[in-house]
Short mmCIF file of C-alpha atoms in Angstrom, two decimals:
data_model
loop_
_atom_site.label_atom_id
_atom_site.label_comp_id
_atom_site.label_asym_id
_atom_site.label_seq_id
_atom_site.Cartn_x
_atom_site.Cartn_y
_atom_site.Cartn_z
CA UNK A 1 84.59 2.22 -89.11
CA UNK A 2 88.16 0.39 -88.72
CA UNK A 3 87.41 -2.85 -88.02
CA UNK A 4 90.91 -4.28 -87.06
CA UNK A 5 92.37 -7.38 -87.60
CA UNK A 6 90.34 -10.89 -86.05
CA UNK A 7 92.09 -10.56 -82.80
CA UNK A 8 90.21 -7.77 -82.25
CA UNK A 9 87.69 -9.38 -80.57
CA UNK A 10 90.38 -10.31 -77.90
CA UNK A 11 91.18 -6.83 -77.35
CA UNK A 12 89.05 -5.51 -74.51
CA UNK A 13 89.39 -1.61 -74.95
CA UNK A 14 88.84 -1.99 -78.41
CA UNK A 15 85.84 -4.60 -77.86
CA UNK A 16 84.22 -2.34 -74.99
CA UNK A 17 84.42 0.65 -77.59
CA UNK A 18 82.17 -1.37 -80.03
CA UNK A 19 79.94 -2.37 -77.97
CA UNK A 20 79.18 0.47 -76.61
CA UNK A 21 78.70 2.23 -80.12
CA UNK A 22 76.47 -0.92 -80.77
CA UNK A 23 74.57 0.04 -77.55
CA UNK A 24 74.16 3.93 -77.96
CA UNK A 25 72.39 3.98 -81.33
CA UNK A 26 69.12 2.69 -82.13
CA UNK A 27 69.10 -0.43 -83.45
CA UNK A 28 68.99 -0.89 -87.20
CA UNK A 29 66.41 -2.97 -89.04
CA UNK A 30 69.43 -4.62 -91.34
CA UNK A 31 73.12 -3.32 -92.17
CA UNK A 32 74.83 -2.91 -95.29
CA UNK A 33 78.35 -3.19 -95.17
CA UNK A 34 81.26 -1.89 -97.14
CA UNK A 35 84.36 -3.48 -96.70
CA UNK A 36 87.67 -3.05 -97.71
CA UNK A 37 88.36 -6.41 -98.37
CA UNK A 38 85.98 -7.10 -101.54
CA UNK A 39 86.48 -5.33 -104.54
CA UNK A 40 84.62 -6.67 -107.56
CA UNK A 41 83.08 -4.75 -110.21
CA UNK A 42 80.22 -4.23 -111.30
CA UNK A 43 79.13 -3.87 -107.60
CA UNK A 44 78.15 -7.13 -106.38
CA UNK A 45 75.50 -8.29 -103.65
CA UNK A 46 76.66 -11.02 -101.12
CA UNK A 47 74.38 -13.70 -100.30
CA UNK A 48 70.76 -13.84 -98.58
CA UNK A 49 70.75 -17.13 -97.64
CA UNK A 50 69.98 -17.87 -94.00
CA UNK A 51 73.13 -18.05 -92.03
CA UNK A 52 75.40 -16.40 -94.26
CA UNK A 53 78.73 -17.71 -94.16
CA UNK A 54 81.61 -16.18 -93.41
CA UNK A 55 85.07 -14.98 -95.57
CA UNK A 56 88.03 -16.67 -93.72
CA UNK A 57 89.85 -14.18 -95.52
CA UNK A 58 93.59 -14.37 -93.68
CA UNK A 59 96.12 -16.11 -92.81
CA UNK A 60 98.70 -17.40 -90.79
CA UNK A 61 96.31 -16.81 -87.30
CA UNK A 62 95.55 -19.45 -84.56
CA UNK A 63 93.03 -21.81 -85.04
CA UNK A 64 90.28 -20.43 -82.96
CA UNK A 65 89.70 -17.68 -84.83
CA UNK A 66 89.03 -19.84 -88.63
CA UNK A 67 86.14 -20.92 -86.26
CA UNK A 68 84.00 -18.08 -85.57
CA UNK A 69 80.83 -17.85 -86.56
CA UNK A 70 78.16 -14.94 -86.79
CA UNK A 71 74.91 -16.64 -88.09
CA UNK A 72 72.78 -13.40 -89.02
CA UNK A 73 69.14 -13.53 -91.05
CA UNK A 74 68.72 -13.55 -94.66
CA UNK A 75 68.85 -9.83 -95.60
CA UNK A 76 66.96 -10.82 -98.38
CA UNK A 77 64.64 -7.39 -98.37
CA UNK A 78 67.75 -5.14 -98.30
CA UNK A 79 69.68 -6.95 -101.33
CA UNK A 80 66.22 -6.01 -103.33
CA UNK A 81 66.57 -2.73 -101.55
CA UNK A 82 69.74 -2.21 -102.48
CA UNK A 83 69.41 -3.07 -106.20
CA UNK A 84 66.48 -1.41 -106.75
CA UNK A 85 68.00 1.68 -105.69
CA UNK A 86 71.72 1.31 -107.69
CA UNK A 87 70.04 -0.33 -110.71
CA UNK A 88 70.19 -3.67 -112.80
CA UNK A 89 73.99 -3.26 -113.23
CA UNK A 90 74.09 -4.69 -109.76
CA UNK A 91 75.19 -8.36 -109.24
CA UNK A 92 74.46 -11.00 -106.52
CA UNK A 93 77.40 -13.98 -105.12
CA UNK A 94 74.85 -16.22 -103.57
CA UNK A 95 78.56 -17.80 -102.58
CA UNK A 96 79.95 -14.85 -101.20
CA UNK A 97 79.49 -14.45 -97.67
CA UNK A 98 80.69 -12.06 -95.07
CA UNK A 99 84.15 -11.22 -94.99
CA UNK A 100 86.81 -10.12 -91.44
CA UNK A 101 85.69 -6.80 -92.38
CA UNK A 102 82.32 -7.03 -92.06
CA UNK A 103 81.55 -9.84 -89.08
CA UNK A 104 84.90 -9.27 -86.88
CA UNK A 105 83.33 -5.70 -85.54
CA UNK A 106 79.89 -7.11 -86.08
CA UNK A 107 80.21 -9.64 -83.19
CA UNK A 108 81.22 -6.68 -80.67
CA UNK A 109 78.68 -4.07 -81.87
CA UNK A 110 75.62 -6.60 -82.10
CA UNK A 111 77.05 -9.72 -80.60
CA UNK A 112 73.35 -11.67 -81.17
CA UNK A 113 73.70 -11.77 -84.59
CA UNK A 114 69.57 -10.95 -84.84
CA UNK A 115 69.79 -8.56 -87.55
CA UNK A 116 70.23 -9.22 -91.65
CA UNK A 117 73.27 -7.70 -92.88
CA UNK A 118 74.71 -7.65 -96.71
CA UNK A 119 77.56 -7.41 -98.10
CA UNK A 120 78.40 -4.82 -100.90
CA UNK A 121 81.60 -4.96 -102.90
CA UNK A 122 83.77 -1.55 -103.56
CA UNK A 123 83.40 -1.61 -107.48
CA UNK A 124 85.95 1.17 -107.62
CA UNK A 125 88.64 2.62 -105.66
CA UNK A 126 87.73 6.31 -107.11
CA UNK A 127 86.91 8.32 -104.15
CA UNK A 128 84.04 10.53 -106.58
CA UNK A 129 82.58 7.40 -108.18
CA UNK A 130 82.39 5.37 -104.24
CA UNK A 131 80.54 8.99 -103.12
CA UNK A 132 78.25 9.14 -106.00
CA UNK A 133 77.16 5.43 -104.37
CA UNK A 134 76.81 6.13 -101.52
CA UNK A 135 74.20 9.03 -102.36
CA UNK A 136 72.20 6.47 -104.42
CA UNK A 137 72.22 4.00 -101.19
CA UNK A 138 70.99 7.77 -98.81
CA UNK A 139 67.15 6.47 -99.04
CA UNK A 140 68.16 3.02 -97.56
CA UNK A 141 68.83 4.91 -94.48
CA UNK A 142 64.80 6.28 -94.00
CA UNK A 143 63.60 2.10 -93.98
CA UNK A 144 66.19 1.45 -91.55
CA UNK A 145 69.30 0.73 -92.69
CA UNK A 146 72.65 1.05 -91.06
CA UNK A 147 75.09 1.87 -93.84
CA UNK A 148 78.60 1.35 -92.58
CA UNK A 149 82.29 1.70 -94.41
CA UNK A 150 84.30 -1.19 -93.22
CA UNK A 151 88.11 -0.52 -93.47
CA UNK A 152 91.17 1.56 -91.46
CA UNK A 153 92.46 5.11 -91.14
CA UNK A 154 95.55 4.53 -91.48
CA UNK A 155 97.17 1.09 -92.70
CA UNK A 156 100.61 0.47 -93.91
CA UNK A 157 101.13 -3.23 -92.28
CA UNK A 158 104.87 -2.18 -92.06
CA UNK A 159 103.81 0.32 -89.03
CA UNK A 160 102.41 -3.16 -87.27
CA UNK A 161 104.57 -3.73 -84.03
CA UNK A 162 103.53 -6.50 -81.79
CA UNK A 163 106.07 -6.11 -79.82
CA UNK A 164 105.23 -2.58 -79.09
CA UNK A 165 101.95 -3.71 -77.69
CA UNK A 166 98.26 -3.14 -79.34
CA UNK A 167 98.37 1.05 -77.33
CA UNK A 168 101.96 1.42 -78.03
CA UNK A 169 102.90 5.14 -79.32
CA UNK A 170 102.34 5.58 -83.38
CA UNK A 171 104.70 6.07 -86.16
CA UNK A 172 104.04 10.18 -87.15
CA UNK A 173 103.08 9.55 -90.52
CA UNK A 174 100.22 7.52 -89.12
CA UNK A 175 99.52 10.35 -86.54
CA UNK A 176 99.75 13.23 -88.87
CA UNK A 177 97.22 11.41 -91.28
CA UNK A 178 94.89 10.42 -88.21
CA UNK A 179 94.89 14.30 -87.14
CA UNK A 180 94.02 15.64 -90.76
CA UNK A 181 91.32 13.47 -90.94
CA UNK A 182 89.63 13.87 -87.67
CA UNK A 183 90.05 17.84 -88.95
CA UNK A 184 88.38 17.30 -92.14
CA UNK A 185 85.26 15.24 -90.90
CA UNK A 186 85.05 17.85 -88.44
CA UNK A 187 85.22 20.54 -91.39
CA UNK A 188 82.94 18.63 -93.59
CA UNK A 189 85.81 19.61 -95.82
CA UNK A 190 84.41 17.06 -98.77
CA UNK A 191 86.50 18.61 -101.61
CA UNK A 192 89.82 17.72 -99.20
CA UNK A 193 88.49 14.58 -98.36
CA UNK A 194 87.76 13.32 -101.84
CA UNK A 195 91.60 14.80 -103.07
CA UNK A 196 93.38 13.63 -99.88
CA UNK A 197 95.90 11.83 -102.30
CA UNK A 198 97.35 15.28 -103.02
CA UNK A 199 96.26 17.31 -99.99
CA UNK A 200 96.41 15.10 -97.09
CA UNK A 201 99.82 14.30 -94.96
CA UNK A 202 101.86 11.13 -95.10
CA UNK A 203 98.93 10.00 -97.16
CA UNK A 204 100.86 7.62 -99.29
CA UNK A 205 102.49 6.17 -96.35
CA UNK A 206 99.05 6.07 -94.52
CA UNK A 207 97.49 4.27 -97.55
CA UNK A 208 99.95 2.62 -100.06
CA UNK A 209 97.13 1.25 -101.49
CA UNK A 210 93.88 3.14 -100.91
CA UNK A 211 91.10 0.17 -100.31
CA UNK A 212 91.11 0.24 -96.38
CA UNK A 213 90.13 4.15 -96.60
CA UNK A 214 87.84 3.96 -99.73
CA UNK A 215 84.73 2.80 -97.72
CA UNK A 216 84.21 6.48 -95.87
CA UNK A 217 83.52 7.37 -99.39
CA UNK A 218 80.54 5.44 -99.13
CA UNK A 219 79.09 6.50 -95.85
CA UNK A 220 79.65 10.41 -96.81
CA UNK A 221 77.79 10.18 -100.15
CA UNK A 222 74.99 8.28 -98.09
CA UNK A 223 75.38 11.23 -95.03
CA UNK A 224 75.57 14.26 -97.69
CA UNK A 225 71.42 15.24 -97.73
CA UNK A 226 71.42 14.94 -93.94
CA UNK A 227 74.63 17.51 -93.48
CA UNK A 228 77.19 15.14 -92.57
CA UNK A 229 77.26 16.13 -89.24
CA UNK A 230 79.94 13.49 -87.71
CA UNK A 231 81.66 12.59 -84.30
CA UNK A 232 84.67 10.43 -83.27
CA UNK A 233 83.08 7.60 -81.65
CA UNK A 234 86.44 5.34 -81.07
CA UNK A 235 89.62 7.76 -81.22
CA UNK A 236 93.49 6.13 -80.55
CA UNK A 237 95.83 3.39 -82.29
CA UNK A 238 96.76 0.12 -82.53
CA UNK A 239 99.79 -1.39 -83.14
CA UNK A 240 100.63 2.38 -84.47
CA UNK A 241 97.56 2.32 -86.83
CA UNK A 242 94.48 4.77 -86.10
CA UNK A 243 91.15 3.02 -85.45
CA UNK A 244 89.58 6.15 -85.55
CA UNK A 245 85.85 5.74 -86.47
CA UNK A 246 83.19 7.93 -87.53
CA UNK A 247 79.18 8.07 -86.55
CA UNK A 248 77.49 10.34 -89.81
CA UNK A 249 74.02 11.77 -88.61
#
């Protein structure tokens, strides 16, 4: 999933495209998201407590949006779900709640905040260790649980153009990486996906630093026994970056 920037929830294609996504699957029991805005090793839990708070994690943006809130359950069965299944190593942040990454797309997709969702750090940026994961999280999905990836398919802030408007036309490096990626998922080309440092286009530019794309890795090692069959269930750009987002089967 790219989950955009807070004023997503003021954008109204983008909006409508998440709810709708919300609306065509079946509802999940709880969600565990991924985001690409907490990395902490070992891999850490976020809290259970009821209401979970919320990551203010930006800045500079009007007030309004430092106010949001997105008061969810305690997910308090899926953090012992979670560890059970990834092992003692695993860490809880009763502090840490839910970061942009994780609520912003949250509020459009399930907008009644009814369901318990968690919070699991990226303990690595290794592509192959963030798979491996994501297959030991796999039998979360048969209770349940909605495993999602939380970051962007392309994002190199330097591409952002407000003035261009949030559907203005791309930079090509951002274009060329969206199209080899939307090929690959198609593919289920996993070897080119997990070495798309050397083998994808413009991915440098696409990714300076890799954290906003490191999350897929997650939700393919949790999709691998089921096939990884995959559509495109949001497709275009905004402000030149692709919010192209993936539904694994």
């Amino acid at each position: 999933m790219s989950h955009g920037a807070p004023m997503l929830v003021d954008d109204a294609r983008w909006s409508s495209e998440l709810a709708g996504w919300g609306q065509a699957i079946e509802k999940p029991k709880q969600i565990l998201m991924v985001s690409a805005h907490w990395e902490e090793a070992p891999a850490t839990i976020s809290s259970t407590i009821d209401h979970t708070p919320l990551v203010y994690d930006f800045y500079g943006f009007p007030s309004k949006y430092y106010q949001m809130q997105y008061d969810t359950p305690a997910a308090t069965e899926l953090a012992a779900d979670v560890m059970g299944v990834l092992g003692p190593e695993v860490q809880q942040d009763q502090a840490r709640g839910l970061d942009h990454g994780a609520y912003v797309p949250l509020t459009q997709m399930y907008p009644d905040a009814d369901i318990p969702v968690l919070q699991l750090s990226l303990p690595s940026l290794n592509p192959i260790d963030l798979f491996e994961m994501g297959r030991k999280l796999a039998p979360l999905r048969d209770s349940g649980t909605l495993i999602v990836g939380s970051g962007f398919t392309t994002h190199n802030l330097r591409w952002f153009n407000p003035g261009a408007g949030p559907d203005g036309a791309p930079p090509q490096a951002s274009a060329e990486f969206d199209h080899w990626a939307a090929e690959a998922l198609e593919n289920k080309d996993i070897d080119a996906l997990l070495n798309f440092w050397d083998t994808a286009p413009a991915a440098h530019e696409a990714h300076p630093r890799i954290e906003h794309w490191a999350p897929l890795y997650v939700a393919l090692g949790a999709a691998l026994e089921t096939g990884l069959d995959n559509n495109s269930t949001i497709e275009g750009f905004w402000y030149g970056l692709s919010k192209r987002s993936w539904q694994l089967s």
